[in-house]
Amino acid sequence: MKASDTKATLSFSNGGQNVELPIYKGTMGPDVIDIRKLYAQTGMFTYDPGFMSTASCESAITYIDGDKGELLYRGYPIEQLATNCDFLETCHLLLYGELPNEGEKAGFTKLVTNHTMVNEQMQFFLRGFRRDAHPMAIMTGLVGALSAFYHDSTDINNPKHREIAAIRLIAKMPTLVAMAYKYTIGQPYMYPKNNLSYAGNFLHMMFATPCEEYKVSPVLERALDRIFILHADHEQNASTSTVRLCGSSGTNPFAAIAAGVACLWGPAHGGANEAALNMLYDIQKAGGVDKIGEFIKQVKDKSSNVKLMGFGHRVYKNYDPRAKLMQETCKEVLGELGLENDPLFKLAMALEKIALEDEYFVSRKLYPNVDFYSGIVQRAIGIPVPLFTAIFALARTVGWIAQLNEMIGDPEYKIGRPRQLFEGSPKRDVQPIGKR
Ligand code: ACO
């Protein structure tokens, strides 16, 4: 951390002593005011629910400029990565800080590929779930359960354990998601095929059956790979912060990632792609494009509690760069599958156009986020709606683990322990039950 020459001074209107606070500069983005000693100096905490103005850590992984609509992984713009690299190169970049050269890429791909199978016992564990269980309920359980199967990579303080846990998680997530899917539809699990690419292997495990040959479509493979790249990391979002907080207690990496999966499930976060597609279905059922006006009216009426899902973002106050790339992929996939006239895609385009011109959305800087189009792409590929968030979790695993390992390797890391403003009852005495 580079200290700035400028210092912040906190003064009190009751004449209390001023407190001088150091300011640090990052390579880009807002400076931070260091308040770590504030409590010791003043006996006060800061108050920032939702972390609107709080940097919870130092990080060198992902940078977002929400006003410009810019997303960089380790300095590289997401547009360049999505166009010039594949997902495993992106994983290498996020984990180790640099894009691999050819030799490194081959070595990394082999390493991940060698860990794609899961312990055979996992399928018996999976069998305990109801067939109609939500895939995210299954994933939370399966990812947490990995710690019961891979005892040689559960010590978060051991760098070798952290490294192998990272590879195992990246390699096994597609296998687990595909197993969860096959289980819910009653088909046999397909084992990983290591001559396929990461995305191709996932498509194979999802859609192949033992009865016939399955040919991976290069367009769908590329589309899925792009979905993985776009979702790979997004700095200190809710699920990543959950992983960091969970991991800060020293728990094992599988347990920390399971916490991230659980957080991602929520409709305000990863569950938004599922919610966005369900919203499009609802508008479609109600009458399609002609009903957009009515729907937008409902969204603007605060008492309705209806939101335009796939719109708005805590950080982006401009078009989410991932949404642009996703829209491009969406057109490519629908073209490949002969679905150019897909009514849901048309509805999404019309909805987006109207929302982008509406004063409500313009004044609040609400733009489409990545989830607005990713649901349409996944549905076109044949992925069932309830599985969307599990695919997001698959892709985000590398970001979670890179952030977790960065935190553990940081000499300044401490267990995360926020404080509170207590608003409850002052101290009182328990009354005998007859007097309460
Ligand atoms: N539809 C309608 N109004 C919205 C929407 C939306 N999608 N998003 C924000 N607003 C309104 C809010 O009601 C608020 O209005 P007000 O100022 O009149 O009270 C204003 O815009 C600011 O919104 P906040 O809720 O304060 O923004 P916040 O940063 O807390 O929330 C969030 C961001 C949760 C993403 C929100 O925009 C939302 O719920 N969007 C829909 C769900 C979604 O698409 N989530 C995906 C996020 S991306 C991801 O996880 C990959």
Short mmCIF file of C-alpha atoms and ligand atoms in Angstrom, two decimals:
data_model
loop_
_atom_site.label_atom_id
_atom_site.label_comp_id
_atom_site.label_asym_id
_atom_site.label_seq_id
_atom_site.Cartn_x
_atom_site.Cartn_y
_atom_site.Cartn_z
CA MET A 1 0.00 0.00 0.00
CA LYS A 2 1.37 3.40 -0.96
CA ALA A 3 0.70 6.11 1.62
CA SER A 4 -0.44 9.46 0.23
CA ASP A 5 1.11 12.75 1.40
CA THR A 6 -2.43 13.96 2.07
CA LYS A 7 -4.06 12.98 5.36
CA ALA A 8 -7.72 13.05 6.32
CA THR A 9 -8.73 14.85 9.49
CA LEU A 10 -11.82 13.84 11.38
CA SER A 11 -13.22 16.60 13.57
CA PHE A 12 -16.14 16.59 16.02
CA SER A 13 -18.71 19.35 16.46
CA ASN A 14 -18.60 18.90 20.26
CA GLY A 15 -14.99 20.04 20.42
CA GLY A 16 -13.53 16.52 20.76
CA GLN A 17 -9.93 16.07 19.64
CA ASN A 18 -9.32 15.88 15.88
CA VAL A 19 -8.08 12.56 14.55
CA GLU A 20 -5.66 12.33 11.66
CA LEU A 21 -6.18 9.38 9.36
CA PRO A 22 -3.70 8.06 6.77
CA ILE A 23 -4.76 7.84 3.11
CA TYR A 24 -3.49 5.13 0.75
CA LYS A 25 -3.33 5.16 -3.02
CA GLY A 26 -3.99 2.16 -5.25
CA THR A 27 -2.71 1.90 -8.83
CA MET A 28 -6.17 2.97 -10.05
CA GLY A 29 -9.50 3.87 -8.51
CA PRO A 30 -10.45 5.80 -5.38
CA ASP A 31 -7.94 6.29 -2.55
CA VAL A 32 -8.84 4.78 0.81
CA ILE A 33 -8.87 6.35 4.28
CA ASP A 34 -7.33 4.00 6.84
CA ILE A 35 -9.69 3.82 9.82
CA ARG A 36 -8.15 0.77 11.49
CA LYS A 37 -7.07 2.72 14.55
CA LEU A 38 -10.27 4.79 14.75
CA TYR A 39 -11.85 2.76 17.54
CA ALA A 40 -8.70 2.80 19.64
CA GLN A 41 -8.41 6.58 19.14
CA THR A 42 -12.06 7.62 19.51
CA GLY A 43 -14.06 4.69 20.92
CA MET A 44 -16.29 4.94 17.83
CA PHE A 45 -16.97 2.64 14.91
CA THR A 46 -17.82 3.65 11.35
CA TYR A 47 -21.27 2.75 10.05
CA ASP A 48 -21.62 1.47 6.49
CA PRO A 49 -24.23 -1.25 5.98
CA GLY A 50 -23.96 -2.73 2.50
CA PHE A 51 -20.33 -1.53 2.32
CA MET A 52 -21.28 1.46 0.17
CA SER A 53 -18.02 3.30 1.00
CA THR A 54 -15.86 0.57 2.50
CA ALA A 55 -12.88 -1.21 0.93
CA SER A 56 -12.71 -4.50 2.81
CA CYS A 57 -9.29 -5.55 1.51
CA GLU A 58 -6.35 -4.83 -0.79
CA SER A 59 -6.49 -6.77 -4.04
CA ALA A 60 -4.52 -6.99 -7.29
CA ILE A 61 -6.90 -9.26 -9.17
CA THR A 62 -9.86 -7.41 -10.71
CA TYR A 63 -10.54 -3.75 -11.30
CA ILE A 64 -13.89 -2.23 -12.21
CA ASP A 65 -14.54 1.35 -13.24
CA GLY A 66 -18.30 1.42 -12.83
CA ASP A 67 -18.73 4.90 -14.32
CA LYS A 68 -16.82 4.05 -17.49
CA GLY A 69 -18.25 0.52 -17.66
CA GLU A 70 -14.76 -1.00 -17.59
CA LEU A 71 -13.74 -4.42 -16.25
CA LEU A 72 -10.10 -5.56 -16.08
CA TYR A 73 -8.73 -8.92 -14.91
CA ARG A 74 -5.12 -8.35 -13.78
CA GLY A 75 -5.08 -5.23 -15.98
CA TYR A 76 -6.46 -6.85 -19.15
CA PRO A 77 -9.80 -5.51 -20.51
CA ILE A 78 -12.57 -8.13 -20.44
CA GLU A 79 -13.28 -7.47 -24.14
CA GLN A 80 -9.72 -8.53 -25.09
CA LEU A 81 -9.80 -11.60 -22.87
CA ALA A 82 -13.22 -12.67 -24.18
CA THR A 83 -12.02 -12.29 -27.77
CA ASN A 84 -8.43 -13.55 -27.62
CA CYS A 85 -8.24 -16.05 -24.76
CA ASP A 86 -10.07 -19.11 -23.51
CA PHE A 87 -11.38 -19.80 -20.03
CA LEU A 88 -8.41 -21.84 -18.82
CA GLU A 89 -6.00 -19.07 -19.90
CA THR A 90 -8.22 -16.69 -17.91
CA CYS A 91 -8.07 -19.02 -14.91
CA HIS A 92 -4.26 -19.06 -15.12
CA LEU A 93 -4.29 -15.25 -15.26
CA LEU A 94 -6.59 -14.88 -12.25
CA LEU A 95 -4.77 -17.47 -10.15
CA TYR A 96 -1.14 -16.67 -10.94
CA GLY A 97 -1.28 -13.08 -12.18
CA GLU A 98 -0.14 -13.65 -15.80
CA LEU A 99 -1.53 -15.11 -19.00
CA PRO A 100 0.24 -18.39 -19.76
CA ASN A 101 2.64 -18.86 -22.66
CA GLU A 102 2.10 -21.96 -24.83
CA GLY A 103 4.06 -24.31 -22.56
CA GLU A 104 2.41 -22.97 -19.41
CA LYS A 105 -1.01 -23.25 -21.01
CA ALA A 106 -0.43 -26.88 -21.98
CA GLY A 107 0.83 -27.67 -18.44
CA PHE A 108 -2.08 -25.90 -16.75
CA THR A 109 -4.66 -27.52 -19.05
CA LYS A 110 -3.17 -30.97 -18.31
CA LEU A 111 -3.22 -30.27 -14.58
CA VAL A 112 -6.89 -29.23 -14.58
CA THR A 113 -7.83 -32.06 -16.93
CA ASN A 114 -6.22 -34.60 -14.61
CA HIS A 115 -8.57 -33.59 -11.81
CA THR A 116 -11.92 -33.55 -13.60
CA MET A 117 -13.21 -36.82 -12.12
CA VAL A 118 -14.80 -36.77 -8.69
CA ASN A 119 -14.52 -39.45 -6.04
CA GLU A 120 -16.96 -42.20 -7.04
CA GLN A 121 -18.53 -41.97 -3.58
CA MET A 122 -19.84 -38.47 -4.44
CA GLN A 123 -22.63 -39.99 -6.54
CA PHE A 124 -23.98 -41.87 -3.52
CA PHE A 125 -23.96 -38.63 -1.58
CA LEU A 126 -25.85 -36.97 -4.47
CA ARG A 127 -28.41 -39.75 -4.37
CA GLY A 128 -29.57 -38.53 -0.95
CA PHE A 129 -31.17 -35.47 -2.57
CA ARG A 130 -34.72 -35.33 -3.85
CA ARG A 131 -34.80 -35.51 -7.64
CA ASP A 132 -36.59 -32.14 -7.75
CA ALA A 133 -34.04 -30.36 -5.51
CA HIS A 134 -32.86 -26.99 -6.81
CA PRO A 135 -29.41 -27.39 -8.40
CA MET A 136 -28.02 -24.65 -6.14
CA ALA A 137 -29.17 -26.59 -3.07
CA ILE A 138 -27.34 -29.61 -4.47
CA MET A 139 -24.25 -27.57 -5.36
CA THR A 140 -24.01 -26.01 -1.91
CA GLY A 141 -24.02 -29.54 -0.48
CA LEU A 142 -21.68 -31.12 -3.02
CA VAL A 143 -19.04 -28.39 -2.90
CA GLY A 144 -19.04 -28.41 0.91
CA ALA A 145 -18.80 -32.21 0.78
CA LEU A 146 -15.58 -32.08 -1.25
CA SER A 147 -13.79 -31.36 2.03
CA ALA A 148 -14.87 -34.81 3.21
CA PHE A 149 -13.28 -36.45 0.14
CA TYR A 150 -10.01 -34.56 -0.39
CA HIS A 151 -8.34 -34.47 3.00
CA ASP A 152 -4.94 -33.70 1.53
CA SER A 153 -6.01 -30.20 0.42
CA THR A 154 -7.98 -28.83 3.35
CA ASP A 155 -5.28 -26.91 5.26
CA ILE A 156 -5.79 -23.33 4.15
CA ASN A 157 -2.51 -22.26 5.75
CA ASN A 158 -0.50 -24.66 3.60
CA PRO A 159 0.29 -23.09 0.18
CA LYS A 160 0.51 -26.55 -1.47
CA HIS A 161 -2.94 -27.46 -0.12
CA ARG A 162 -4.34 -24.14 -1.35
CA GLU A 163 -2.87 -24.68 -4.81
CA ILE A 164 -4.21 -28.20 -5.23
CA ALA A 165 -7.62 -27.25 -3.79
CA ALA A 166 -7.80 -24.46 -6.40
CA ILE A 167 -7.10 -26.88 -9.26
CA ARG A 168 -9.52 -29.46 -7.88
CA LEU A 169 -12.32 -26.94 -7.54
CA ILE A 170 -11.86 -25.53 -11.06
CA ALA A 171 -11.62 -29.04 -12.52
CA LYS A 172 -14.49 -30.63 -10.63
CA MET A 173 -17.14 -27.92 -10.72
CA PRO A 174 -18.29 -28.79 -14.29
CA THR A 175 -18.46 -32.46 -13.33
CA LEU A 176 -20.57 -31.67 -10.25
CA VAL A 177 -22.95 -29.31 -12.09
CA ALA A 178 -23.47 -31.87 -14.87
CA MET A 179 -24.00 -34.64 -12.28
CA ALA A 180 -26.59 -32.51 -10.48
CA TYR A 181 -28.39 -32.00 -13.81
CA LYS A 182 -28.28 -35.66 -14.87
CA TYR A 183 -29.56 -36.65 -11.44
CA THR A 184 -32.59 -34.38 -11.66
CA ILE A 185 -33.57 -35.77 -15.09
CA GLY A 186 -32.84 -39.38 -14.19
CA GLN A 187 -30.11 -39.95 -16.79
CA PRO A 188 -26.80 -41.73 -16.12
CA TYR A 189 -23.85 -39.52 -15.25
CA MET A 190 -21.37 -39.02 -18.09
CA TYR A 191 -17.72 -39.20 -17.02
CA PRO A 192 -15.44 -36.35 -18.09
CA LYS A 193 -13.73 -36.73 -21.47
CA ASN A 194 -10.26 -35.34 -21.21
CA ASN A 195 -9.66 -34.92 -24.93
CA LEU A 196 -12.30 -32.18 -24.98
CA SER A 197 -11.87 -28.52 -24.03
CA TYR A 198 -13.08 -27.31 -20.62
CA ALA A 199 -16.36 -25.98 -22.10
CA GLY A 200 -16.66 -28.86 -24.60
CA ASN A 201 -16.27 -31.39 -21.80
CA PHE A 202 -19.00 -29.66 -19.83
CA LEU A 203 -21.38 -29.75 -22.82
CA HIS A 204 -20.57 -33.43 -23.26
CA MET A 205 -21.22 -34.28 -19.60
CA MET A 206 -24.49 -32.33 -19.76
CA PHE A 207 -25.97 -33.49 -23.03
CA ALA A 208 -24.35 -36.79 -24.06
CA THR A 209 -25.89 -40.14 -23.14
CA PRO A 210 -24.16 -43.54 -23.22
CA CYS A 211 -26.43 -44.59 -26.13
CA GLU A 212 -25.13 -42.37 -28.87
CA GLU A 213 -22.27 -40.20 -30.03
CA TYR A 214 -22.49 -36.53 -28.99
CA LYS A 215 -20.70 -33.99 -31.16
CA VAL A 216 -19.76 -30.73 -29.47
CA SER A 217 -20.83 -27.69 -31.53
CA PRO A 218 -17.86 -25.28 -31.78
CA VAL A 219 -20.23 -22.25 -31.66
CA LEU A 220 -21.93 -23.43 -28.46
CA GLU A 221 -18.56 -24.41 -26.99
CA ARG A 222 -17.21 -20.91 -27.65
CA ALA A 223 -20.38 -19.31 -26.28
CA LEU A 224 -20.16 -21.30 -23.06
CA ASP A 225 -16.45 -20.58 -22.75
CA ARG A 226 -17.28 -16.87 -23.08
CA ILE A 227 -19.97 -17.14 -20.39
CA PHE A 228 -17.30 -18.69 -18.14
CA ILE A 229 -14.77 -15.90 -18.90
CA LEU A 230 -17.32 -13.11 -18.31
CA HIS A 231 -18.35 -14.57 -14.95
CA ALA A 232 -14.88 -15.59 -13.74
CA ASP A 233 -14.33 -12.75 -11.28
CA HIS A 234 -15.85 -9.43 -10.27
CA GLU A 235 -13.79 -8.10 -7.35
CA GLN A 236 -15.42 -7.80 -3.92
CA ASN A 237 -19.06 -8.67 -4.76
CA ALA A 238 -21.35 -10.34 -2.21
CA SER A 239 -20.31 -13.95 -2.86
CA THR A 240 -16.59 -13.16 -3.08
CA SER A 241 -16.77 -11.18 0.16
CA THR A 242 -18.61 -14.15 1.66
CA VAL A 243 -15.82 -16.50 0.57
CA ARG A 244 -13.20 -14.15 2.04
CA LEU A 245 -15.08 -13.74 5.32
CA CYS A 246 -15.74 -17.46 5.61
CA GLY A 247 -12.12 -18.31 4.74
CA SER A 248 -10.80 -15.73 7.20
CA SER A 249 -11.70 -18.06 10.05
CA GLY A 250 -9.19 -20.57 8.68
CA THR A 251 -11.83 -22.98 7.42
CA ASN A 252 -10.92 -25.24 4.50
CA PRO A 253 -11.17 -23.94 0.90
CA PHE A 254 -14.08 -26.23 -0.06
CA ALA A 255 -16.17 -24.97 2.86
CA ALA A 256 -15.36 -21.33 1.97
CA ILE A 257 -16.35 -21.86 -1.68
CA ALA A 258 -19.57 -23.60 -0.58
CA ALA A 259 -20.40 -20.40 1.34
CA GLY A 260 -19.85 -18.44 -1.90
CA VAL A 261 -22.19 -20.80 -3.76
CA ALA A 262 -24.88 -20.24 -1.12
CA CYS A 263 -24.55 -16.45 -1.37
CA LEU A 264 -24.56 -16.46 -5.16
CA TRP A 265 -27.92 -18.24 -5.16
CA GLY A 266 -29.81 -15.06 -4.15
CA PRO A 267 -31.88 -13.27 -6.82
CA ALA A 268 -30.12 -9.94 -6.19
CA HIS A 269 -26.82 -11.64 -7.17
CA GLY A 270 -26.26 -14.77 -9.26
CA GLY A 271 -29.90 -15.82 -9.17
CA ALA A 272 -30.69 -12.79 -11.35
CA ASN A 273 -30.16 -14.63 -14.67
CA GLU A 274 -32.79 -17.18 -13.68
CA ALA A 275 -35.06 -14.37 -12.45
CA ALA A 276 -34.47 -12.34 -15.64
CA LEU A 277 -35.50 -15.23 -17.86
CA ASN A 278 -38.56 -15.99 -15.71
CA MET A 279 -39.50 -12.31 -15.99
CA LEU A 280 -39.28 -12.51 -19.80
CA TYR A 281 -41.45 -15.65 -19.74
CA ASP A 282 -44.04 -13.84 -17.60
CA ILE A 283 -44.20 -10.83 -19.96
CA GLN A 284 -44.39 -13.22 -22.91
CA LYS A 285 -47.28 -15.10 -21.31
CA ALA A 286 -49.07 -11.83 -20.53
CA GLY A 287 -48.96 -10.75 -24.20
CA GLY A 288 -45.32 -10.11 -25.16
CA VAL A 289 -43.95 -6.84 -26.55
CA ASP A 290 -47.34 -5.09 -26.25
CA LYS A 291 -47.26 -5.61 -22.49
CA ILE A 292 -43.83 -4.02 -21.93
CA GLY A 293 -45.33 -0.60 -21.17
CA GLU A 294 -47.57 -2.06 -18.48
CA PHE A 295 -44.67 -4.02 -17.00
CA ILE A 296 -42.39 -0.96 -16.90
CA LYS A 297 -45.16 0.96 -15.14
CA GLN A 298 -45.26 -1.73 -12.48
CA VAL A 299 -41.46 -1.63 -12.08
CA LYS A 300 -41.60 2.13 -11.52
CA ASP A 301 -44.28 1.77 -8.89
CA LYS A 302 -42.23 1.21 -5.71
CA SER A 303 -45.16 -0.37 -3.88
CA SER A 304 -45.28 -3.22 -6.43
CA ASN A 305 -41.84 -4.57 -5.42
CA VAL A 306 -41.32 -5.56 -9.06
CA LYS A 307 -37.81 -5.03 -10.44
CA LEU A 308 -36.52 -5.16 -13.94
CA MET A 309 -34.33 -8.19 -13.43
CA GLY A 310 -30.99 -8.11 -15.24
CA PHE A 311 -30.92 -4.32 -14.88
CA GLY A 312 -28.97 -2.25 -12.40
CA HIS A 313 -25.72 -2.90 -10.60
CA ARG A 314 -24.10 -1.70 -7.38
CA VAL A 315 -20.89 -0.76 -9.18
CA TYR A 316 -21.74 -0.20 -12.85
CA LYS A 317 -23.47 3.10 -13.43
CA ASN A 318 -22.99 2.60 -17.15
CA TYR A 319 -23.53 -0.31 -19.56
CA ASP A 320 -22.03 -3.48 -18.00
CA PRO A 321 -19.23 -4.39 -20.50
CA ARG A 322 -20.10 -8.06 -20.01
CA ALA A 323 -23.69 -7.40 -21.14
CA LYS A 324 -22.41 -6.05 -24.49
CA LEU A 325 -20.29 -9.17 -25.05
CA MET A 326 -23.16 -11.40 -23.95
CA GLN A 327 -25.52 -9.71 -26.40
CA GLU A 328 -23.00 -10.44 -29.18
CA THR A 329 -22.75 -14.10 -28.13
CA CYS A 330 -26.52 -14.27 -27.92
CA LYS A 331 -26.85 -13.25 -31.58
CA GLU A 332 -24.16 -15.78 -32.60
CA VAL A 333 -25.79 -18.68 -30.74
CA LEU A 334 -29.31 -17.92 -31.92
CA GLY A 335 -27.94 -17.66 -35.50
CA GLU A 336 -26.17 -21.04 -35.19
CA LEU A 337 -29.34 -22.68 -33.89
CA GLY A 338 -31.64 -20.99 -36.41
CA LEU A 339 -33.43 -19.13 -33.63
CA GLU A 340 -32.88 -15.56 -34.91
CA ASN A 341 -36.57 -14.91 -34.50
CA ASP A 342 -36.66 -16.23 -30.97
CA PRO A 343 -39.53 -14.32 -29.33
CA LEU A 344 -37.77 -14.07 -25.95
CA PHE A 345 -34.69 -12.49 -27.54
CA LYS A 346 -36.89 -10.02 -29.42
CA LEU A 347 -38.74 -9.25 -26.22
CA ALA A 348 -35.45 -8.69 -24.36
CA MET A 349 -34.21 -6.31 -27.09
CA ALA A 350 -37.49 -4.35 -27.02
CA LEU A 351 -37.48 -4.20 -23.22
CA GLU A 352 -33.89 -3.02 -23.15
CA LYS A 353 -34.59 -0.30 -25.73
CA ILE A 354 -37.60 1.05 -23.84
CA ALA A 355 -35.83 0.94 -20.47
CA LEU A 356 -32.73 2.70 -21.82
CA GLU A 357 -34.91 5.61 -22.98
CA ASP A 358 -37.08 5.82 -19.87
CA GLU A 359 -36.37 8.68 -17.46
CA TYR A 360 -36.72 6.36 -14.40
CA PHE A 361 -33.84 4.14 -15.58
CA VAL A 362 -31.78 6.94 -17.14
CA SER A 363 -31.82 9.13 -14.01
CA ARG A 364 -30.88 6.17 -11.79
CA LYS A 365 -28.16 5.04 -14.22
CA LEU A 366 -29.74 1.60 -14.54
CA TYR A 367 -28.30 -0.36 -17.46
CA PRO A 368 -28.49 -4.03 -18.46
CA ASN A 369 -26.09 -6.24 -16.49
CA VAL A 370 -24.52 -9.51 -17.64
CA ASP A 371 -27.55 -11.52 -16.57
CA PHE A 372 -29.93 -9.78 -18.92
CA TYR A 373 -28.68 -11.79 -21.94
CA SER A 374 -26.87 -14.76 -20.39
CA GLY A 375 -30.17 -16.51 -19.60
CA ILE A 376 -31.28 -16.37 -23.23
CA VAL A 377 -27.96 -17.82 -24.39
CA GLN A 378 -28.06 -20.62 -21.83
CA ARG A 379 -31.65 -21.47 -22.63
CA ALA A 380 -30.79 -21.63 -26.35
CA ILE A 381 -27.89 -23.98 -25.58
CA GLY A 382 -30.40 -26.25 -23.85
CA ILE A 383 -29.50 -25.51 -20.26
CA PRO A 384 -32.58 -25.60 -18.04
CA VAL A 385 -33.39 -22.35 -16.22
CA PRO A 386 -32.83 -23.63 -12.64
CA LEU A 387 -29.27 -24.60 -13.61
CA PHE A 388 -28.23 -21.09 -14.70
CA THR A 389 -26.94 -19.99 -11.31
CA ALA A 390 -25.02 -23.26 -10.90
CA ILE A 391 -23.21 -22.44 -14.15
CA PHE A 392 -22.43 -18.99 -12.81
CA ALA A 393 -21.01 -20.68 -9.68
CA LEU A 394 -18.91 -22.98 -11.86
CA ALA A 395 -17.41 -19.98 -13.67
CA ARG A 396 -16.96 -17.82 -10.54
CA THR A 397 -15.13 -20.57 -8.63
CA VAL A 398 -11.77 -19.48 -10.06
CA GLY A 399 -12.38 -15.90 -8.93
CA TRP A 400 -13.43 -17.01 -5.47
CA ILE A 401 -10.40 -19.22 -5.02
CA ALA A 402 -7.99 -16.62 -6.44
CA GLN A 403 -9.41 -14.03 -4.01
CA LEU A 404 -9.32 -16.48 -1.10
CA ASN A 405 -5.71 -17.43 -1.77
CA GLU A 406 -4.76 -13.76 -2.18
CA MET A 407 -6.28 -13.03 1.24
CA ILE A 408 -4.56 -15.94 3.00
CA GLY A 409 -1.22 -14.93 1.46
CA ASP A 410 -1.65 -11.32 2.65
CA PRO A 411 0.42 -10.70 5.82
CA GLU A 412 -2.18 -8.13 6.96
CA TYR A 413 -5.08 -10.58 6.87
CA LYS A 414 -7.15 -11.06 10.01
CA ILE A 415 -10.37 -12.86 10.75
CA GLY A 416 -13.21 -10.66 9.44
CA ARG A 417 -15.26 -9.34 12.31
CA PRO A 418 -17.54 -6.34 11.63
CA ARG A 419 -18.95 -4.32 14.53
CA GLN A 420 -22.44 -2.91 15.03
CA LEU A 421 -24.53 0.00 16.22
CA PHE A 422 -26.58 -1.60 19.00
CA GLU A 423 -30.24 -0.52 19.02
CA GLY A 424 -31.69 -3.19 21.32
CA SER A 425 -32.76 -3.14 24.94
CA PRO A 426 -30.31 -1.88 27.58
CA LYS A 427 -29.30 -4.39 30.29
CA ARG A 428 -32.29 -5.79 32.19
CA ASP A 429 -33.07 -8.65 34.59
CA VAL A 430 -34.84 -11.91 33.73
CA GLN A 431 -38.22 -12.04 35.50
CA PRO A 432 -39.68 -15.30 36.84
CA ILE A 433 -41.96 -16.83 34.17
CA GLY A 434 -45.17 -15.91 36.02
CA LYS A 435 -44.26 -12.22 36.00
CA ARG A 436 -43.35 -11.86 32.27
N1 ACO B 1 -35.50 -2.31 -11.44
C1 ACO B 1 -36.12 -1.21 -10.97
N2 ACO B 1 -35.55 -0.31 -10.16
C2 ACO B 1 -34.29 -0.54 -9.80
C3 ACO B 1 -33.57 -1.66 -10.25
C4 ACO B 1 -34.22 -2.57 -11.12
N3 ACO B 1 -33.60 -3.66 -11.58
N4 ACO B 1 -32.33 -1.64 -9.73
C5 ACO B 1 -32.26 -0.55 -8.97
N5 ACO B 1 -33.45 0.13 -9.01
C6 ACO B 1 -33.75 1.43 -8.37
C7 ACO B 1 -33.93 1.28 -6.87
O1 ACO B 1 -35.27 1.01 -6.53
C8 ACO B 1 -33.45 2.62 -6.38
O2 ACO B 1 -34.46 3.57 -6.65
P1 ACO B 1 -34.70 4.82 -5.64
O3 ACO B 1 -33.43 5.61 -5.72
O4 ACO B 1 -35.88 5.50 -6.20
O5 ACO B 1 -34.93 4.21 -4.30
C9 ACO B 1 -32.30 2.96 -7.32
O6 ACO B 1 -32.61 2.27 -8.55
C10 ACO B 1 -30.94 2.56 -6.82
O7 ACO B 1 -30.96 1.15 -6.60
P2 ACO B 1 -30.35 0.41 -5.34
O8 ACO B 1 -31.26 -0.74 -4.98
O9 ACO B 1 -30.00 1.39 -4.28
O10 ACO B 1 -29.02 -0.14 -5.95
P3 ACO B 1 -28.12 -1.24 -5.31
O11 ACO B 1 -26.73 -0.92 -5.72
O12 ACO B 1 -28.38 -1.39 -3.85
O13 ACO B 1 -28.64 -2.59 -6.00
C11 ACO B 1 -28.93 -4.40 -7.50
C12 ACO B 1 -28.06 -3.17 -7.09
C13 ACO B 1 -29.17 -5.29 -6.29
C14 ACO B 1 -28.16 -5.20 -8.53
C15 ACO B 1 -30.27 -3.87 -8.07
O14 ACO B 1 -30.01 -3.04 -9.18
C16 ACO B 1 -31.20 -5.02 -8.49
O15 ACO B 1 -31.88 -5.58 -7.63
N6 ACO B 1 -31.23 -5.38 -9.81
C17 ACO B 1 -32.06 -6.48 -10.25
C18 ACO B 1 -31.39 -7.80 -9.93
C19 ACO B 1 -30.19 -8.07 -10.79
O16 ACO B 1 -30.23 -7.96 -12.01
N7 ACO B 1 -29.08 -8.47 -10.13
C20 ACO B 1 -27.86 -8.86 -10.84
C21 ACO B 1 -26.70 -8.08 -10.38
S1 ACO B 1 -25.32 -8.47 -11.37
C22 ACO B 1 -24.71 -9.93 -10.77
O17 ACO B 1 -24.88 -10.35 -9.66
C23 ACO B 1 -23.95 -10.70 -11.75
#
